Coordinates of C-alpha atoms and ligand atoms in Angstrom, one line a residue:
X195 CA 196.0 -4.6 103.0
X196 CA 195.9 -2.1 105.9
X197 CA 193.0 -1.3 108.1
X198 CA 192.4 2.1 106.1
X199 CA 191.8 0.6 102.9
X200 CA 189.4 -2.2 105.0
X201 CA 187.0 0.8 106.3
X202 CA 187.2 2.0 103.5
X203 CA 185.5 -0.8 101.5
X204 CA 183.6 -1.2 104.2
X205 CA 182.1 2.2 104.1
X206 CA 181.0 1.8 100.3
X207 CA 177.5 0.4 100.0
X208 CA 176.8 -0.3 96.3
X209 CA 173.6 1.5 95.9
X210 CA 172.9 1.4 92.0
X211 CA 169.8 2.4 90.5
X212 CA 167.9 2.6 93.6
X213 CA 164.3 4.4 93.3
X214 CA 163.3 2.9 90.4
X215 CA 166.2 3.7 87.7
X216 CA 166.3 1.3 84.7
X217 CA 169.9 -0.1 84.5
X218 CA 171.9 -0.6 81.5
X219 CA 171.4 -2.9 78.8
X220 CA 174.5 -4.2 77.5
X221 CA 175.4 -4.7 74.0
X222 CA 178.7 -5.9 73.4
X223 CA 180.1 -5.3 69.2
X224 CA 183.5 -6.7 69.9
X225 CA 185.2 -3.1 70.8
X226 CA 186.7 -2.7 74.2
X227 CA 183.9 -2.1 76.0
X228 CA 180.2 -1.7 75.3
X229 CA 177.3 0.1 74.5
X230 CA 174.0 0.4 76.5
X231 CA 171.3 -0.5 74.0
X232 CA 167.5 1.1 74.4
X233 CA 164.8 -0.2 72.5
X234 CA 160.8 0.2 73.3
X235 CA 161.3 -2.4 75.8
X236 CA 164.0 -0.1 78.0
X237 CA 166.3 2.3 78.1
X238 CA 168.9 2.9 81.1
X239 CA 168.1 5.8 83.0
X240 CA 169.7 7.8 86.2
X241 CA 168.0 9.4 89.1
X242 CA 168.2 13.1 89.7
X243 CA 171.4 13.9 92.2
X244 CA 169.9 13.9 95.8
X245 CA 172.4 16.0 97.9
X246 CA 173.9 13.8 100.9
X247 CA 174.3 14.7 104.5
X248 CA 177.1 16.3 105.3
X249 CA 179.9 14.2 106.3
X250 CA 179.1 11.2 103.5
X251 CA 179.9 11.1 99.8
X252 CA 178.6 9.8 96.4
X253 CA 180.7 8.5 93.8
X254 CA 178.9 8.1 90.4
X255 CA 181.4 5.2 88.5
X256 CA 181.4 4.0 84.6
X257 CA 184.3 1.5 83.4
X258 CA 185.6 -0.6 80.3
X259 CA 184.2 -3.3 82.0
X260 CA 181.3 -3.8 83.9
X261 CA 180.0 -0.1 85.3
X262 CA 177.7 2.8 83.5
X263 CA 176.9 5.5 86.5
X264 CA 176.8 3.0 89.5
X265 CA 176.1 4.4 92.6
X266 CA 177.9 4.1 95.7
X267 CA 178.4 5.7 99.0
X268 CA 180.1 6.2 102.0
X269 CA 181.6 8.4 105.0
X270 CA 184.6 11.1 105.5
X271 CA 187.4 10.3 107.6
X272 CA 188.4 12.7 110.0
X273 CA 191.9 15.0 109.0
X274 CA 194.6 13.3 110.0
X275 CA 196.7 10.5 107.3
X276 CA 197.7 7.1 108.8
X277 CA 201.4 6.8 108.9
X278 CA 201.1 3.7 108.5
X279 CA 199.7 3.8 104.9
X280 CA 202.6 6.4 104.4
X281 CA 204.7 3.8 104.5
X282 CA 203.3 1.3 102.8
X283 CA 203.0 3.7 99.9
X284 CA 206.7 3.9 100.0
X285 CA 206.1 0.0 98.8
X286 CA 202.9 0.0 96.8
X287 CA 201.4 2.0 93.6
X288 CA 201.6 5.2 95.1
X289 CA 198.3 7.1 96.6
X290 CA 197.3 9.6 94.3
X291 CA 195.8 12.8 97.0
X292 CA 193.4 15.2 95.7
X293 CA 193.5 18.2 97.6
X294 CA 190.3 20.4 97.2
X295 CA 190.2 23.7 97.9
X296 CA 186.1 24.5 97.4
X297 CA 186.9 28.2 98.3
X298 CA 189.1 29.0 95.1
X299 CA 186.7 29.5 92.3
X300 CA 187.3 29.8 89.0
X301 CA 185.2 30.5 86.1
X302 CA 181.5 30.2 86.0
X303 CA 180.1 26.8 84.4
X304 CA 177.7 27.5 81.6
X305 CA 177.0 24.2 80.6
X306 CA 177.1 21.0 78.3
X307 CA 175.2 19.6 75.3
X308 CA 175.2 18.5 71.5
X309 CA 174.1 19.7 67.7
X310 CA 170.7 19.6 66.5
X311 CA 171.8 18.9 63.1
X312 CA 170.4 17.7 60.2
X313 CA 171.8 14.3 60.5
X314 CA 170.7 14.5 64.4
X315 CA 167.1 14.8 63.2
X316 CA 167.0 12.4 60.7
X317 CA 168.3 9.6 62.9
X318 CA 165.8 10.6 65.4
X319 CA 162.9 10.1 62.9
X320 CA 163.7 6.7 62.0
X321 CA 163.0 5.8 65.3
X322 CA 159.2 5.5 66.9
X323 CA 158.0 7.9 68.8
X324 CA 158.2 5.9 71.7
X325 CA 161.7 5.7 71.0
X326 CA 162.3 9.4 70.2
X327 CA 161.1 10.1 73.4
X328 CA 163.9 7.9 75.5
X329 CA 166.4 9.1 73.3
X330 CA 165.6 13.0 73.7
X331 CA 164.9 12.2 77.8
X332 CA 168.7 10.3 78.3
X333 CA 170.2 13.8 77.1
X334 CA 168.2 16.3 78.3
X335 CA 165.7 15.0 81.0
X336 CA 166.3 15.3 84.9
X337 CA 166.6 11.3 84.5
X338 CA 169.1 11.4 81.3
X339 CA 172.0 13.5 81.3
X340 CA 170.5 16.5 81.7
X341 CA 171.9 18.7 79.0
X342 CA 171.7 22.4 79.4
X343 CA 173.2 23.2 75.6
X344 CA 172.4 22.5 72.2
X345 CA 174.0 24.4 69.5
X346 CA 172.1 24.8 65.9
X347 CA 173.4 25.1 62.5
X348 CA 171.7 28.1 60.3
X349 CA 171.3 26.2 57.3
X350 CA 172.9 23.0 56.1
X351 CA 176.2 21.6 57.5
X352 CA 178.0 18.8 56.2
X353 CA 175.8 16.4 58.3
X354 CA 173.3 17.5 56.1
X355 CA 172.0 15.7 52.9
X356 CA 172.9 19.1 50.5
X357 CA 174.6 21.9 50.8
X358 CA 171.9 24.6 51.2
X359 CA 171.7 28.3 52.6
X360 CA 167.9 30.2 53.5
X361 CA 168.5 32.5 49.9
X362 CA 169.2 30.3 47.6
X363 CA 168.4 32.7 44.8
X364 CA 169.9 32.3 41.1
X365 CA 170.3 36.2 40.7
X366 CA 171.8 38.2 43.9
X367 CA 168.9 39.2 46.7
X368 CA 170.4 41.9 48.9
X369 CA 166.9 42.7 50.6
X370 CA 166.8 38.8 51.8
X371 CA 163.1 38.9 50.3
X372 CA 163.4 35.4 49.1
X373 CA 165.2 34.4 52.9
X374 CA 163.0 31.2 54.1
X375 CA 163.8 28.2 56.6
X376 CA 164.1 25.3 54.9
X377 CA 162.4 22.0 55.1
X378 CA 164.9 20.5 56.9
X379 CA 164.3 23.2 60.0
X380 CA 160.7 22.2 59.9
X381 CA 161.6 18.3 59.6
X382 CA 164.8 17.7 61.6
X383 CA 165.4 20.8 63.9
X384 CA 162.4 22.8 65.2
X385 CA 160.6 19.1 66.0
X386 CA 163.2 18.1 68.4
X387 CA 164.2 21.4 69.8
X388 CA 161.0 21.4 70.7
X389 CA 160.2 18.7 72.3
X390 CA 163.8 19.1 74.2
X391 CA 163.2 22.7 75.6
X392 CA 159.7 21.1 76.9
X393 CA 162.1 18.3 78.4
X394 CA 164.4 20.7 80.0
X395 CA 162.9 24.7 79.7
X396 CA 166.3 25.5 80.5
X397 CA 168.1 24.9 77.6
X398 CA 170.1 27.4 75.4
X399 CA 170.8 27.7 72.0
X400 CA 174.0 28.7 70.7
X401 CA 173.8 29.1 66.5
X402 CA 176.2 29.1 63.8
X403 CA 176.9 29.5 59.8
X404 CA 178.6 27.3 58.0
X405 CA 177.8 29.1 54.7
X406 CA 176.4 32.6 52.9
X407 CA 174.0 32.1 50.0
X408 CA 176.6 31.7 46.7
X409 CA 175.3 34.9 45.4
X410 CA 176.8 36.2 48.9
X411 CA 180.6 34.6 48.3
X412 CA 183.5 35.6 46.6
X413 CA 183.7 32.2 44.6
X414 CA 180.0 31.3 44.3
X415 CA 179.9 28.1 46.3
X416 CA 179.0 27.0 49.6
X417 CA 182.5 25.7 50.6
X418 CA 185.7 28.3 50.7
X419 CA 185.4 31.7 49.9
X420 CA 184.6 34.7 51.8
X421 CA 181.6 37.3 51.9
X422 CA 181.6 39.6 49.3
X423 CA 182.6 43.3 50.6
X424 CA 179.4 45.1 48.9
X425 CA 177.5 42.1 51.3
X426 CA 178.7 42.6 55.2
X427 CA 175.7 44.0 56.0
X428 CA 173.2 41.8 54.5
X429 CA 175.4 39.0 56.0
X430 CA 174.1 40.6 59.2
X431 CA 170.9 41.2 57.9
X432 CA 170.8 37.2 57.4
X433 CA 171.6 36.5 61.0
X434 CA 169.0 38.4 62.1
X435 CA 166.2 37.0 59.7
X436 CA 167.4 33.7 61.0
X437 CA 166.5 34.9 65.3
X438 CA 163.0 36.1 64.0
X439 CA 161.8 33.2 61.8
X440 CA 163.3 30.9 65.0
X441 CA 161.4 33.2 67.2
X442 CA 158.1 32.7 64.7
X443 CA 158.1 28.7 65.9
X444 CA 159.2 29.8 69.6
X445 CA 162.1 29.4 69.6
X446 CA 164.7 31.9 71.2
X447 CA 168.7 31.4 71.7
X448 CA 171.2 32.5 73.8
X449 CA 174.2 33.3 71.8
X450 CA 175.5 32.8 67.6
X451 CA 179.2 32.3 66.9
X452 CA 180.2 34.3 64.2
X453 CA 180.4 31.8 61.9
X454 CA 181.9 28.1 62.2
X455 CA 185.5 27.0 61.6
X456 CA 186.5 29.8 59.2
X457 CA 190.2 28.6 58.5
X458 CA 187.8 25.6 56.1
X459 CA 187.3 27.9 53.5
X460 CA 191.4 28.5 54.0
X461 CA 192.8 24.7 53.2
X462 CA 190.2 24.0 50.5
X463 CA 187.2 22.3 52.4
X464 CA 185.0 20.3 51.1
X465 CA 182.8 21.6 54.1
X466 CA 180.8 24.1 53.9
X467 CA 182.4 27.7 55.1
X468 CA 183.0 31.4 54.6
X469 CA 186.7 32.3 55.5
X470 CA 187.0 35.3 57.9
X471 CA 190.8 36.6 58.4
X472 CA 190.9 39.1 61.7
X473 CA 191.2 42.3 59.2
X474 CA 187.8 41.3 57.6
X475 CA 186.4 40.3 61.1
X476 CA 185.5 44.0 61.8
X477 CA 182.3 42.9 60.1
X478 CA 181.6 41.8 63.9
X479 CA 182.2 45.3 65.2
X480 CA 180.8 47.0 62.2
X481 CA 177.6 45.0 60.7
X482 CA 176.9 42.3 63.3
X483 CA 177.3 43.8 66.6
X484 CA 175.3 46.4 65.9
X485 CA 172.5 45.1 63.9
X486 CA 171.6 42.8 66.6
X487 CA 172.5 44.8 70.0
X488 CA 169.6 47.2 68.0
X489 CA 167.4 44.4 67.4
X490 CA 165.2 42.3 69.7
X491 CA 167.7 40.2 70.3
X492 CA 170.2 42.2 72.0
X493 CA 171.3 40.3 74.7
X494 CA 172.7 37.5 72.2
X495 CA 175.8 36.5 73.2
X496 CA 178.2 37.0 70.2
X497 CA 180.6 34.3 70.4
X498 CA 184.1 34.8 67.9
X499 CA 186.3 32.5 66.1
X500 CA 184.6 28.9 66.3
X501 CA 187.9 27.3 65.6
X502 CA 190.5 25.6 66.6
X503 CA 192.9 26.2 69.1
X504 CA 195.8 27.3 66.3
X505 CA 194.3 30.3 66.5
X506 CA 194.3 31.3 70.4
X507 CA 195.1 33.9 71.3
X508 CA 196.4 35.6 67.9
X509 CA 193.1 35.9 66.0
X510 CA 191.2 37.5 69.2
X511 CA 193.9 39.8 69.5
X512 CA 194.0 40.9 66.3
X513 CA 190.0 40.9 66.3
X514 CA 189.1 42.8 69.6
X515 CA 190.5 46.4 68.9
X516 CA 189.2 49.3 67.4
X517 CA 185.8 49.0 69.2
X518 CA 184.9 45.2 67.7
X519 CA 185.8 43.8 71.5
X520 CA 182.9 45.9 72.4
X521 CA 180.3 43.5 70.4
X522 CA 182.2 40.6 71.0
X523 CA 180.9 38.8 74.3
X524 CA 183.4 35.3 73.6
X525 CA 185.1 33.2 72.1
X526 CA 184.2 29.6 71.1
X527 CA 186.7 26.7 70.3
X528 CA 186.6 23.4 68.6
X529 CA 188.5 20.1 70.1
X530 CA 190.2 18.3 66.6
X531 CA 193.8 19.7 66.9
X532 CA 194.3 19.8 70.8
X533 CA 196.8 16.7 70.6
X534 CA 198.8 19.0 68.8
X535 CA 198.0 22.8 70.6
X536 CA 198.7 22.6 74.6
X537 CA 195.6 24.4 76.6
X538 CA 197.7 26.9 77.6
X539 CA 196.5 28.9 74.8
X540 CA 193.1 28.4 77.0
X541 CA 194.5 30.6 79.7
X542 CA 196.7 33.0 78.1
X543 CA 193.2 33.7 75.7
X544 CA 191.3 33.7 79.3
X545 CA 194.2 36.4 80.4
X546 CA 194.3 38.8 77.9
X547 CA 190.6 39.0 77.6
X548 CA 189.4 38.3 81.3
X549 CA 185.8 39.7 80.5
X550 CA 184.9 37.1 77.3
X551 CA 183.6 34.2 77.8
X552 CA 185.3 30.9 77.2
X553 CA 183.2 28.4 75.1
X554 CA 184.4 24.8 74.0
X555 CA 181.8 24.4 70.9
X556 CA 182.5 21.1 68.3
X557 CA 183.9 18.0 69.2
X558 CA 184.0 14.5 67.4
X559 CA 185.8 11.5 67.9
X560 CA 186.4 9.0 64.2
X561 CA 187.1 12.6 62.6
X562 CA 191.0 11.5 61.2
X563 CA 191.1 10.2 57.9
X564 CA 193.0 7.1 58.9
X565 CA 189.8 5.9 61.8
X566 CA 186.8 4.0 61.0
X567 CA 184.0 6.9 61.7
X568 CA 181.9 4.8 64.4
X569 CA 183.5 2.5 67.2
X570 CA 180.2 0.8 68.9
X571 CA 181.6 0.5 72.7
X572 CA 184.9 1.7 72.1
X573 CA 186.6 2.8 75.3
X574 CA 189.3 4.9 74.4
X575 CA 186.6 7.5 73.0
X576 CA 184.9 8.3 75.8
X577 CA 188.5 8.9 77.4
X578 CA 189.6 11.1 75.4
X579 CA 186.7 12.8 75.7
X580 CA 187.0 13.1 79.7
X581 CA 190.7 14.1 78.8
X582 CA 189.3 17.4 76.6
X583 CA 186.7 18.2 79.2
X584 CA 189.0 18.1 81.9
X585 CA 191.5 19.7 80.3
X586 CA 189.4 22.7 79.0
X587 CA 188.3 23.2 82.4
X588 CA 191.3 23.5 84.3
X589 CA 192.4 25.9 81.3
X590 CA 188.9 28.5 81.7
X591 CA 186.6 27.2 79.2
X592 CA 182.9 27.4 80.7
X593 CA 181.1 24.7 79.2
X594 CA 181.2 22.3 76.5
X595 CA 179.4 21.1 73.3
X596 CA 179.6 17.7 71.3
X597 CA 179.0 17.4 67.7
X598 CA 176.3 15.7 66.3
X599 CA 173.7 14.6 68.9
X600 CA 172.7 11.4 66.9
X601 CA 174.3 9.5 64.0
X602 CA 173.4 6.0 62.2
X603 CA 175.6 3.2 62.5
X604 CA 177.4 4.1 59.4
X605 CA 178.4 8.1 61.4
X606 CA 175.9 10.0 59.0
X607 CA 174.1 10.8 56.8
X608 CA 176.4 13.6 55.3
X609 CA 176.4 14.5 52.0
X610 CA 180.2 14.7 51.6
X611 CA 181.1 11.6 53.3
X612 CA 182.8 13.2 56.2
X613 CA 181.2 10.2 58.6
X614 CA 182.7 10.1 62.1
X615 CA 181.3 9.0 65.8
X616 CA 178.4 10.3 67.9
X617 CA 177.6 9.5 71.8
X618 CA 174.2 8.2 70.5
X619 CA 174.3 5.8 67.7
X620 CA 170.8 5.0 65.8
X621 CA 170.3 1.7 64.7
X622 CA 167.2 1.9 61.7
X623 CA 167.0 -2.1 61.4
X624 CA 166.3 -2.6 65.1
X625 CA 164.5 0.5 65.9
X626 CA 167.0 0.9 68.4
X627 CA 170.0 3.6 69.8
X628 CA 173.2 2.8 71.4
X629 CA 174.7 4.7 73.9
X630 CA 178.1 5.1 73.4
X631 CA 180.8 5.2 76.4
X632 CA 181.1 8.5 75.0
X633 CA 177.1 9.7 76.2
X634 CA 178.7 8.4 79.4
X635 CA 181.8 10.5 79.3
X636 CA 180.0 13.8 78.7
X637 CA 177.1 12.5 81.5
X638 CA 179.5 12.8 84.1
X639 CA 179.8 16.1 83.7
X640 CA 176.6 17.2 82.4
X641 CA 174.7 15.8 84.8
X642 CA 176.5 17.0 88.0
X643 CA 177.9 20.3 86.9
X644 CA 174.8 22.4 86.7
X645 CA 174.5 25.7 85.2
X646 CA 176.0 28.3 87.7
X647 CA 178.7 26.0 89.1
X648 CA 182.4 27.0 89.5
X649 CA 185.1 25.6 88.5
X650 CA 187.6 25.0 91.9
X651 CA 190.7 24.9 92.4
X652 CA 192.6 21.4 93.2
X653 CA 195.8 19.6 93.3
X654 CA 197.0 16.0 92.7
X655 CA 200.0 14.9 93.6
X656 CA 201.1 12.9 91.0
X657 CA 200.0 11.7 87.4
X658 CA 198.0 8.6 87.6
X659 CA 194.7 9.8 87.7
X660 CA 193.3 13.2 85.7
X661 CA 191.0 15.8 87.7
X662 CA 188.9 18.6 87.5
X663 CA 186.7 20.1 90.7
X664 CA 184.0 22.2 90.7
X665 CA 181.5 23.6 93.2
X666 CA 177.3 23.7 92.5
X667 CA 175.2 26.0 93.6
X668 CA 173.8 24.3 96.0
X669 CA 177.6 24.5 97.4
X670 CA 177.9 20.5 96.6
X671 CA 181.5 19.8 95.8
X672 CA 182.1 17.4 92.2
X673 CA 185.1 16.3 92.0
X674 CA 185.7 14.6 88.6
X675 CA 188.9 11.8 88.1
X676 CA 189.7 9.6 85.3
X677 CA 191.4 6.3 86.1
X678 CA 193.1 5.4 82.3
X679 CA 195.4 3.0 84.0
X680 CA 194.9 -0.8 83.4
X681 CA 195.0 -1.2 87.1
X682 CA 192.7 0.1 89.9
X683 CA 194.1 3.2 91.7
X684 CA 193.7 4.3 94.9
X685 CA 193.5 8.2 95.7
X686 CA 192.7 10.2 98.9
X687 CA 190.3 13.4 98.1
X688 CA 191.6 15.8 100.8
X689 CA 189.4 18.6 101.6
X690 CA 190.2 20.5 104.8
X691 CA 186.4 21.4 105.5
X692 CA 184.9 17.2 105.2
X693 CA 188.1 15.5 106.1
X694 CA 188.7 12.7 103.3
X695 CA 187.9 10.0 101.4
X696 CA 190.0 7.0 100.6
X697 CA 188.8 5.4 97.3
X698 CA 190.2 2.4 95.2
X699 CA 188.8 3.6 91.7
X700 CA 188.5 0.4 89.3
X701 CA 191.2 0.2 86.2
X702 CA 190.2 2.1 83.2
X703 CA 187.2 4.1 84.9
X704 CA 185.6 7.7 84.8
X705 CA 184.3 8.8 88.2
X706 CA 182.6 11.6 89.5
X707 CA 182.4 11.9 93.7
X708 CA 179.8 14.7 94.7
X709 CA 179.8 15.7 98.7
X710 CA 178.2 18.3 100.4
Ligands
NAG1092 C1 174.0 5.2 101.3 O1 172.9 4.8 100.6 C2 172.0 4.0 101.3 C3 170.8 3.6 100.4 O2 170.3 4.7 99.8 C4 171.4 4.8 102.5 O3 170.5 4.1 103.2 C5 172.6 5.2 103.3 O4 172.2 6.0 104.3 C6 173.7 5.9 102.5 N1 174.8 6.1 103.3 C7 175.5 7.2 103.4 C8 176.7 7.2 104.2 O5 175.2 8.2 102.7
NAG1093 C1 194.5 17.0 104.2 O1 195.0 18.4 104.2 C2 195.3 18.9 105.4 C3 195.6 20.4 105.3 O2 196.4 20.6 104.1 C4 196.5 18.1 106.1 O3 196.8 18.6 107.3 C5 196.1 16.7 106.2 O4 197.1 15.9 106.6 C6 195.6 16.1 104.8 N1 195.1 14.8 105.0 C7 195.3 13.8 104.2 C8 194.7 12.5 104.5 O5 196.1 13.9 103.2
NAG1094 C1 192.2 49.8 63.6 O1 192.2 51.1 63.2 C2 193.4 51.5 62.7 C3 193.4 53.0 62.4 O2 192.2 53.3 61.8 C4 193.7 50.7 61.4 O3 194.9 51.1 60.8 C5 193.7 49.2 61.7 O4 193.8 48.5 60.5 C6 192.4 48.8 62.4 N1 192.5 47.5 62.8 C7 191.5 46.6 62.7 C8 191.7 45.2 63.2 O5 190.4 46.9 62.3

């Protein structure tokens, strides 16, 4: 076409899995796109990031049809545009330019990761070892994915196989005398934690509630209901308990929530829940807060809300007076309604409390009524994940965390049906897991963002592509852009230190270009 687009091509050398990485292994079950299989024969891997020289760039590309992470690379061009593709633009699918400003930072990155819940474990048991070791390393090894996050359920969840508390007692136990773990920790939770905190030692631990003991609740069941008034404290008290039998195994967090997706026990649930409204939320300034700030666990990050984004910023407001906002170091949101909320409740939260943390902490594709639960290579998945990434990003929300780490093929077990999609996808019968495009989606952010980047400013100049930019520690520029068009799209990253780049990204593809 014209002699920019030629260097261009040129410039790009296809350099996939170099130094030894195992490639994909394609598995095709009639969805849009596919899934990479692993088995105890392989299992696709990716090379740690190796900073370029300045003046050259890496892009990192997965598509619907042929690409999961393929490598390529190539040089800046110096400043200046070509009038001549100007004009030709006036003709041809206009350039998209992505002007980076690596100065501008934003909000501190925190991280990305999954649940370790019960479901997660007993997937990963089916497995052999052998097996349970590749899956563990593709999410949390520095040749995986290289999650920094994993958030863990105090007690059961509905991925679980019953509902269950730690003080399941007949009669009321207000001293927690009777408080235990539970098999399932010592089955389907500590084992893997475990073994992923020795994959990657810096992983953090983020836990949540679903439910109180019955004896605890205003109705006497696990879903619904609140905590009864006479119990705020022991509530607290229970949190606690939970931080010192954890720390008993070695195992320490960074943060809890204050309890998951509260507004459950308000539409009747069949979920597991304990309903907070803002007025009773003073149990976070009054019991909460202050057992653990005078515990061993201080420095726990007290994260509020756990919900959707309905609730942003009305509930924190209504929360964070009276001294509460003083325990209160964030506030964590869930993904399933934000077709319906705009992110702009992201920033107006971020600008009436500037201090707190932003946390994006459940997210699950399948979760409608009306979908089929898993989609093995579906597409459209993994781009709407890269759409709710990107989108909480350029709206202040420090990191990110999936739902359930693992899932069968069936999107369980849970005991209350409520099956829906995972990244990774355990097959029992073949002693085998899928990678979803989903794992992919999450991987090109998890892997290149680490811990302590900054989100940076940029702008596009029109629609066709979606973009978020961030700069590393190392002062590496990632710029991440999602191609959902059916054709490929050409965009110019501008940044005024490098010069730019002139890329034609392939139809329906996620890519993330790293330069230093
Ligand atoms: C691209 O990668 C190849 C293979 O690793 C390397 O030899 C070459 O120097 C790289 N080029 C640039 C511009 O980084
Ligand atoms: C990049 O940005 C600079 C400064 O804004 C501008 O002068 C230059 O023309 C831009 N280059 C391209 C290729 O868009
Ligand atoms: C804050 O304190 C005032 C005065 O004691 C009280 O009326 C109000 O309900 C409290 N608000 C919250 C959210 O606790």
């Amino acid at each position: 076409m014209t002699h920019v687009v030629l260097i261009g091509l040129l410039a790009i050398i296809t350099i996939a899995f170099s130094d030894g990485a195992t490639s994909c292994n394609k598995r095709s079950f009639g969805e849009t796109s596919f899934v990479c299989a692993c088995s105890t024969q392989s299992c696709d891997t990716l090379d740690p990031v190796q900073p370029s020289t300045s003046g050259t760039y890496q892009i990192y590309t997965s598509n619907i049809d042929t690409d999961r992470f393929t490598l390529s690379n190539g040089s800046f061009l110096p400043g200046r545009k070509s009038s001549c593709r100007k004009f030709l633009n006036l003709f041809t699918n206009p350039t998209t330019t992505i002007t980076i400003d690596r100065d501008a930072t934003q909000q501190e990155i925190l991280g990305f990761g999954g649940a370790f819940t019960d479901a997660t474990g007993i997937n990963i048991q089916k497995l052999t070892e052998d097996v349970q070791i590749k899956l563990l390393e593709s999410y949390f090894s520095p040749d995986g994915i290289e999650y920094n996050f994993g958030r863990v359920p105090m007690g059961g969840t509905d991925f679980s196989t019953e509902g269950y508390s730690y003080d399941d007692t007949d009669s009321p136990d207000p001293q927690l005398s009777q408080f235990e773990l539970q098999q399932e920790d010592f089955d389907y939770k500590i084992p893997y934690i475990k073994q992923a905190l020795e994959i990657n030692p810096d992983l953090e631990l983020l836990a949540s509630t679903w439910t109180a003991p019955k004896w605890m609740k205003t109705n006497g069941a696990y879903n619904g209901g609140a905590i009864k008034n006479e119990y705020y404290q022991v509530w607290a008290d229970y949190f606690l308990k939970f931080f010192e039998k954890y720390d008993e195994e070695g195992i320490s967090f960074w943060g809890v929530t204050t309890g998951n997706e509260p507004s459950l026990a308000l539409v009747n649930s069949a979920i597991n829940s304990v309903r907070w409204l803002p007025g009773g939320m003073k149990w976070a300034g009054e019991n909460l807060g202050p057992t653990i700030r005078a515990s061993k666990y201080k420095d726990l990050k007290i994260l509020m809300l756990d919900d959707q984004r309905f609730f942003l910023p009305w509930f924190p407001e209504a929360v964070m007076k009276n001294g509460t906002e003083k325990f209160i170091d964030g506030i964590s949101v869930h993904w399933y309604w934000d077709t319906i909320v705009p992110a702009s409740v992201l920033t107006s939260t971020h600008k009436r409390f500037p201090d707190k943390i932003l946390l994006a902490t459940e997210a699950c594709r399948g979760d409608k009524a009306w979908e089929k639960a898993v989609l093995l290579g579906d597409w459209s998945r993994a781009e709407d994940y890269v759409h709710g990434i990107i989108q909480d990003m350029n709206h202040y929300v420090q990191g990110w965390i999936d739902w359930n780490l693992v899932l069968d093929t069936t999107g369980g077990p849970t005991y209350i049906n409520n099956q829906v999609d995972a990244a990774i996808i355990v097959d029992y019968e073949t002693n085998e897991f899928y990678k979803q495009p989903m794992f992919y989606a999450q991987g090109h952010f998890s892997k290149f963002i680490p811990r302590g980047s900054h989100k940076i400013d940029q702008k596009t100049s029109n629609n066709g592509v979606e973009v978020a930019a961030f700069k590393r520690p190392d002062g590496g520029v990632v710029v991440v852009v999602m191609n959902k068009n059916d054709s490929p799209k050409t965009i110019i990253v501008n940044d005024s230190k490098s010069g730019h780049i002139e890329l034609k990204l392939t139809s329906k593809s996620i890519n993330t270009i790293l330069y230093w």
